[in-house]
mmCIF file of C-alpha atoms (C1' of nucleotides) in Angstrom:
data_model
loop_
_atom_site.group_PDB
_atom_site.id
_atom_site.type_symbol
_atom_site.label_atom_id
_atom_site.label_comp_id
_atom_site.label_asym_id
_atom_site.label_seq_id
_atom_site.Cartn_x
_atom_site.Cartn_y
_atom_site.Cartn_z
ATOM 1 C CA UNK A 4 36.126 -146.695 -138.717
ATOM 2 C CA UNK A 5 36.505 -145.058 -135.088
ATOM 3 C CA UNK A 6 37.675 -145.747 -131.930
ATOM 4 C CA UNK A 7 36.082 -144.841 -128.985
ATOM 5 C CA UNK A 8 35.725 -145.121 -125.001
ATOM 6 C CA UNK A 9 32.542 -146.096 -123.158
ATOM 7 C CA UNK A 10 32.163 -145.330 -119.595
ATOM 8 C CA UNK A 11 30.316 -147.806 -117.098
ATOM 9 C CA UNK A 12 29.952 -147.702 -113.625
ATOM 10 C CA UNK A 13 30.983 -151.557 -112.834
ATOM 11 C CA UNK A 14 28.411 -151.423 -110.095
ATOM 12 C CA UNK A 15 25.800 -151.026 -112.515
ATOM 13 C CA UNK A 16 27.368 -152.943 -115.885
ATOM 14 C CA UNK A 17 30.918 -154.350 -115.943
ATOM 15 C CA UNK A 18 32.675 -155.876 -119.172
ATOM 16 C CA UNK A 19 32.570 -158.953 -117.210
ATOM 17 C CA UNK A 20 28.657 -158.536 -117.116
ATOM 18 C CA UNK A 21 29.276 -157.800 -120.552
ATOM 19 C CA UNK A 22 31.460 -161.094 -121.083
ATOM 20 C CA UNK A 23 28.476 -163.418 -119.738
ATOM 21 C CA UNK A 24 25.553 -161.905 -121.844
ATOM 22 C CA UNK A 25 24.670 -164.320 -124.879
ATOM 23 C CA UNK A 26 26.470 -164.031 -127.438
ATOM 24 C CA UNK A 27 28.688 -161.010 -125.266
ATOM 25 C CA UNK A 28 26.343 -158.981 -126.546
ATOM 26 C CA UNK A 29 24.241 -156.096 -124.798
ATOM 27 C CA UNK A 30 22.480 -152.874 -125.546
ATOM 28 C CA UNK A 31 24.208 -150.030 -124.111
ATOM 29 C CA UNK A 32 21.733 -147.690 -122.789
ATOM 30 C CA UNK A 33 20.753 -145.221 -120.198
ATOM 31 C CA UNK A 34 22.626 -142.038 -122.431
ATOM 32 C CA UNK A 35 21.221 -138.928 -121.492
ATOM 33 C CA UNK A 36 23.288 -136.405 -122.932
ATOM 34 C CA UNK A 37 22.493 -134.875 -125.891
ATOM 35 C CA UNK A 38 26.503 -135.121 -127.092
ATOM 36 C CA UNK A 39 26.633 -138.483 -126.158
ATOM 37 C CA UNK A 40 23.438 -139.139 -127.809
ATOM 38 C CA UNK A 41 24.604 -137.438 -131.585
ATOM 39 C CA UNK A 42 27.441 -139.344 -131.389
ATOM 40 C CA UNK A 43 25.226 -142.761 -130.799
ATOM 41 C CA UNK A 44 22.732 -141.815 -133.525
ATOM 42 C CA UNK A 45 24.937 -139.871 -136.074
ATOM 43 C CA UNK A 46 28.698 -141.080 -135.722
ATOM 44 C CA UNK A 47 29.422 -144.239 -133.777
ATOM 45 C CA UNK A 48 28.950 -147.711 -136.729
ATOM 46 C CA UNK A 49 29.265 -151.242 -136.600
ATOM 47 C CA UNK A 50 32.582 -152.851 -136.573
ATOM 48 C CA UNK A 51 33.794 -149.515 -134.794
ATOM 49 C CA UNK A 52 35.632 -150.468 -131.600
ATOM 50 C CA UNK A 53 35.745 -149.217 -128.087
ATOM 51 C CA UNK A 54 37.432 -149.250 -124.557
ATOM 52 C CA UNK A 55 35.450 -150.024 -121.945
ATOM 53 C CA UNK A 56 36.112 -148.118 -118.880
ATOM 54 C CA UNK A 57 35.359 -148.380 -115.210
ATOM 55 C CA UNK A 58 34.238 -145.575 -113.458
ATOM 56 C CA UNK A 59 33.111 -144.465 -110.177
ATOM 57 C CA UNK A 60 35.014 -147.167 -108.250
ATOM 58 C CA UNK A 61 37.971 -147.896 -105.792
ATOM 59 C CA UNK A 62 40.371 -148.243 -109.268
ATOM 60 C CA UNK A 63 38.830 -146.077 -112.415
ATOM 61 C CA UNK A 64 40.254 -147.464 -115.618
ATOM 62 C CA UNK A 65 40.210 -149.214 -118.992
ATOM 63 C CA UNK A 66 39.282 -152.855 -118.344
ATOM 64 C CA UNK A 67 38.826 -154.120 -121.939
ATOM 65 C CA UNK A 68 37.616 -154.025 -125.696
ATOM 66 C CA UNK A 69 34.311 -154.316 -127.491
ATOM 67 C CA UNK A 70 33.256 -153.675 -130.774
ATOM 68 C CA UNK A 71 30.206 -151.714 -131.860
ATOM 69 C CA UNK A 72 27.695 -154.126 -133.356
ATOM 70 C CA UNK A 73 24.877 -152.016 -134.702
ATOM 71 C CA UNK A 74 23.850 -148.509 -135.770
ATOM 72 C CA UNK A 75 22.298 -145.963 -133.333
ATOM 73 C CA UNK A 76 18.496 -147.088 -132.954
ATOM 74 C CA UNK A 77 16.258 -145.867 -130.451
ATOM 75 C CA UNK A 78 17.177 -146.273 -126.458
ATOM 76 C CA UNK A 79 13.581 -148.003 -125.476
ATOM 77 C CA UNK A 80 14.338 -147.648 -122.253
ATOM 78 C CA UNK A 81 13.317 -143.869 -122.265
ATOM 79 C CA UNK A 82 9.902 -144.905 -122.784
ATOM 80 C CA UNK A 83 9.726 -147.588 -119.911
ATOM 81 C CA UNK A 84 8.011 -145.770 -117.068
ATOM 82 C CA UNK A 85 9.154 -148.871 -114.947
ATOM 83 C CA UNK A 86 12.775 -148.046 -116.116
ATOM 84 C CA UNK A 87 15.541 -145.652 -114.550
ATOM 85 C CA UNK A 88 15.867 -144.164 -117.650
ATOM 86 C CA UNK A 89 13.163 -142.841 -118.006
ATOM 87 C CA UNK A 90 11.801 -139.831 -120.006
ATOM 88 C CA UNK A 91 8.436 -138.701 -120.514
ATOM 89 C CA UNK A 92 9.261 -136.970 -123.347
ATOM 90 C CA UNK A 93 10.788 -139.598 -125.459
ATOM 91 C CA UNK A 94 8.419 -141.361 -126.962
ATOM 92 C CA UNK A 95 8.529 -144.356 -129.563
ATOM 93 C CA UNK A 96 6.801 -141.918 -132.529
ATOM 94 C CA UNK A 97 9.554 -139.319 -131.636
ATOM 95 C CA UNK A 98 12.867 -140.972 -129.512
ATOM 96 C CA UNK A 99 15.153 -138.549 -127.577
ATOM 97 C CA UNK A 100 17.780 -140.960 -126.483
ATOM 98 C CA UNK A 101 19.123 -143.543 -128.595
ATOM 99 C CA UNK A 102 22.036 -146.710 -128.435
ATOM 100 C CA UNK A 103 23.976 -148.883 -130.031
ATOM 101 C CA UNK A 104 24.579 -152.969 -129.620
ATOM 102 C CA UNK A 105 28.250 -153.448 -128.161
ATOM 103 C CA UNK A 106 29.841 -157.460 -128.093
ATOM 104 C CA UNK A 107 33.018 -158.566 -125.998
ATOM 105 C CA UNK A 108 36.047 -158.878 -127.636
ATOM 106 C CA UNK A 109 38.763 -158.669 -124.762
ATOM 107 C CA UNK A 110 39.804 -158.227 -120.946
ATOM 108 C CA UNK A 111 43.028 -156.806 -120.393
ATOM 109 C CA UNK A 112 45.001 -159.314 -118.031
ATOM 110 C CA UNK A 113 45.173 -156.221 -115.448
ATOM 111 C CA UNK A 114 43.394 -152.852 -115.448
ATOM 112 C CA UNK A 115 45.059 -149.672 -117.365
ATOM 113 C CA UNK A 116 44.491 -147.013 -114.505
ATOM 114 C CA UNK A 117 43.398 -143.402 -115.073
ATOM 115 C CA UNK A 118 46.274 -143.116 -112.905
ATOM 116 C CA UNK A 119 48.629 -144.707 -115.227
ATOM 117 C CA UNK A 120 46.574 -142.781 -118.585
ATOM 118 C CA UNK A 121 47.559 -139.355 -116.984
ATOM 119 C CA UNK A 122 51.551 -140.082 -116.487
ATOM 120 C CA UNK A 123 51.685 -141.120 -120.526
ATOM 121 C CA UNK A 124 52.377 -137.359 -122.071
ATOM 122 C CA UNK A 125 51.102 -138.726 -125.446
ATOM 123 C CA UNK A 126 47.699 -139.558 -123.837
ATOM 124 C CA UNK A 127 47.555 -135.736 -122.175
ATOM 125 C CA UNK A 128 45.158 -134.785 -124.951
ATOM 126 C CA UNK A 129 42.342 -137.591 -123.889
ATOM 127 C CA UNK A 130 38.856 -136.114 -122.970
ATOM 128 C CA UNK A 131 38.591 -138.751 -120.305
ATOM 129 C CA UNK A 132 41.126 -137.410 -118.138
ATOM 130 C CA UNK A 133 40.031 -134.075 -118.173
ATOM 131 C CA UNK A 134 39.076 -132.945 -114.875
ATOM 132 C CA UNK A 135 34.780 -132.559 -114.786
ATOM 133 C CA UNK A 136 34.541 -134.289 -118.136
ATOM 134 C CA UNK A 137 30.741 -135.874 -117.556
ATOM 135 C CA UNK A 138 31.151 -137.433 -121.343
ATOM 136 C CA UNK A 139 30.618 -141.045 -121.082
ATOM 137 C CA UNK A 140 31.161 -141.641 -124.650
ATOM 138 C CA UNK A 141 33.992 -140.267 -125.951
ATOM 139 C CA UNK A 142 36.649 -140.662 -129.164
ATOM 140 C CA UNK A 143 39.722 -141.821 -128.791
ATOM 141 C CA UNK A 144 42.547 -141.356 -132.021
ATOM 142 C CA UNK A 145 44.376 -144.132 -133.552
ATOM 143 C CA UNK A 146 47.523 -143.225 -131.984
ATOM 144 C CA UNK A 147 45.966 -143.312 -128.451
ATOM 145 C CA UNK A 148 44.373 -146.815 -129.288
ATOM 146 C CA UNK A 149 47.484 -148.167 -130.087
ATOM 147 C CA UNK A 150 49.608 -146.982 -127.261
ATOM 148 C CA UNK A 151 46.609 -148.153 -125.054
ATOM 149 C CA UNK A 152 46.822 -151.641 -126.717
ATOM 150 C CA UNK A 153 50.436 -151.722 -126.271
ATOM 151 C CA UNK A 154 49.988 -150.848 -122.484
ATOM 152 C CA UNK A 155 47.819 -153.910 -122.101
ATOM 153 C CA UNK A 156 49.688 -155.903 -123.522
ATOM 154 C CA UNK A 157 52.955 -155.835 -121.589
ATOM 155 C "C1'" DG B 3 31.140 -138.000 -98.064
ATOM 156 C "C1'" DC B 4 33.130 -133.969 -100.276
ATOM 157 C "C1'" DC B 5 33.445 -131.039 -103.905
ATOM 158 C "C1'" DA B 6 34.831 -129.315 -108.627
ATOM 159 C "C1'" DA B 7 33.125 -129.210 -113.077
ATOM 160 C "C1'" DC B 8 29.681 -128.581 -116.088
ATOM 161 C "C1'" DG B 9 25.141 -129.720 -118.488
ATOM 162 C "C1'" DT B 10 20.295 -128.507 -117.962
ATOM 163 C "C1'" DT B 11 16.378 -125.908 -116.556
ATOM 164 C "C1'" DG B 12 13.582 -122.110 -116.164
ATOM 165 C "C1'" DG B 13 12.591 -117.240 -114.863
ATOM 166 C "C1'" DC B 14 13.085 -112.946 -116.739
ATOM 167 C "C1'" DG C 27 19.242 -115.023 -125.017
ATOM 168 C "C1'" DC C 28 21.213 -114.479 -120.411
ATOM 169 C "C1'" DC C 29 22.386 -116.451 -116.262
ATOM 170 C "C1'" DA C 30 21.495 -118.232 -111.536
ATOM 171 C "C1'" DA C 31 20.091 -122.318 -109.417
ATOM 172 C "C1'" DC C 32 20.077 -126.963 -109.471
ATOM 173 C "C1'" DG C 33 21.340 -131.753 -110.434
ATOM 174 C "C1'" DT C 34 24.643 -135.154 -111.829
ATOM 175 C "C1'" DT C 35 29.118 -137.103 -112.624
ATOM 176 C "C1'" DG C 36 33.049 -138.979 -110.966
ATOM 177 C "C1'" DG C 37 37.693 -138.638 -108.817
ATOM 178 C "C1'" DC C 38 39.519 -138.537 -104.483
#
DNA sequence: GCCAACGTTGGC
DNA sequence: GCCAACGTTGGC
């Protein structure tokens, strides 16, 4: 079992667009780095959970919890000329890019800041707030997760 | 809107 | 296989 962080640009997908899908429940696609990607095919399982985190807005943060639903399968998306995702070379007989199925499990009454990540010197070692990290998948340890937790909950 | 960081592409 | 140019991410 792992713990992880997904980055979303709330513009695009928040967890409260998450919250309102049926059953909470959404494909998370639109990976296109081949990191990202291994860890979606190779690493990340069901029941594995994650932080969902805001970027690219007036407050970047960690908004919330969901938990990893399926196995890596193939991100269709890739092969949807009418999608942004595009790639014309993925193709359903040999996928590039794939993702996982993520459900809702919690919003955090208010917003843990990157701001507020960087001031805890236990959370120094997080890949997310390393300057120019362009990982929007990214492993978090249990100690992080629970100091995290305990953040949100106060 | 700026710009630092860094992954990707492609010429050689 | 090197590396410059380019594109994208994402905080500010």
């Amino acid at each position: 079992m792992h713990y992880w962080l997904f980055k979303s640009e709330p513009n695009t997908f928040s967890i409260e667009d998450l919250a309102q899908k049926p059953a909470k429940t959404a494909y998370w696609d639109g990976v296109r780095n081949y990191q990202v990607r291994n860890l979606l095919r190779d690493i990340i399982k069901p029941s594995d959970l994650a932080f969902f985190y805001h970027s690219s807005c007036p407050s970047p943060g960690i908004v919330g919890i969901m938990e990893i639903i399926t196995a890596g399968y193939p991100d269709f998306t890739s092969w949807d000329p009418k999608s942004k995702g595009f790639d014309p070379k993925s193709t359903a007989d040999n996928p590039r890019w794939y993702m996982v199925d993520v459900r809702f499990r919690q919003k955090f009454k208010s917003i843990i800041t990157l701001e507020s990540l960087k001031k805890h010197c236990q959370l120094k070692k997080m890949i997310v707030i390393r300057p120019g990290n362009r990982l929007s998948i990214t492993s978090v340890t249990p100690e992080e997760w629970e100091i995290i937790n305990n953040l949100a909950q106060e």
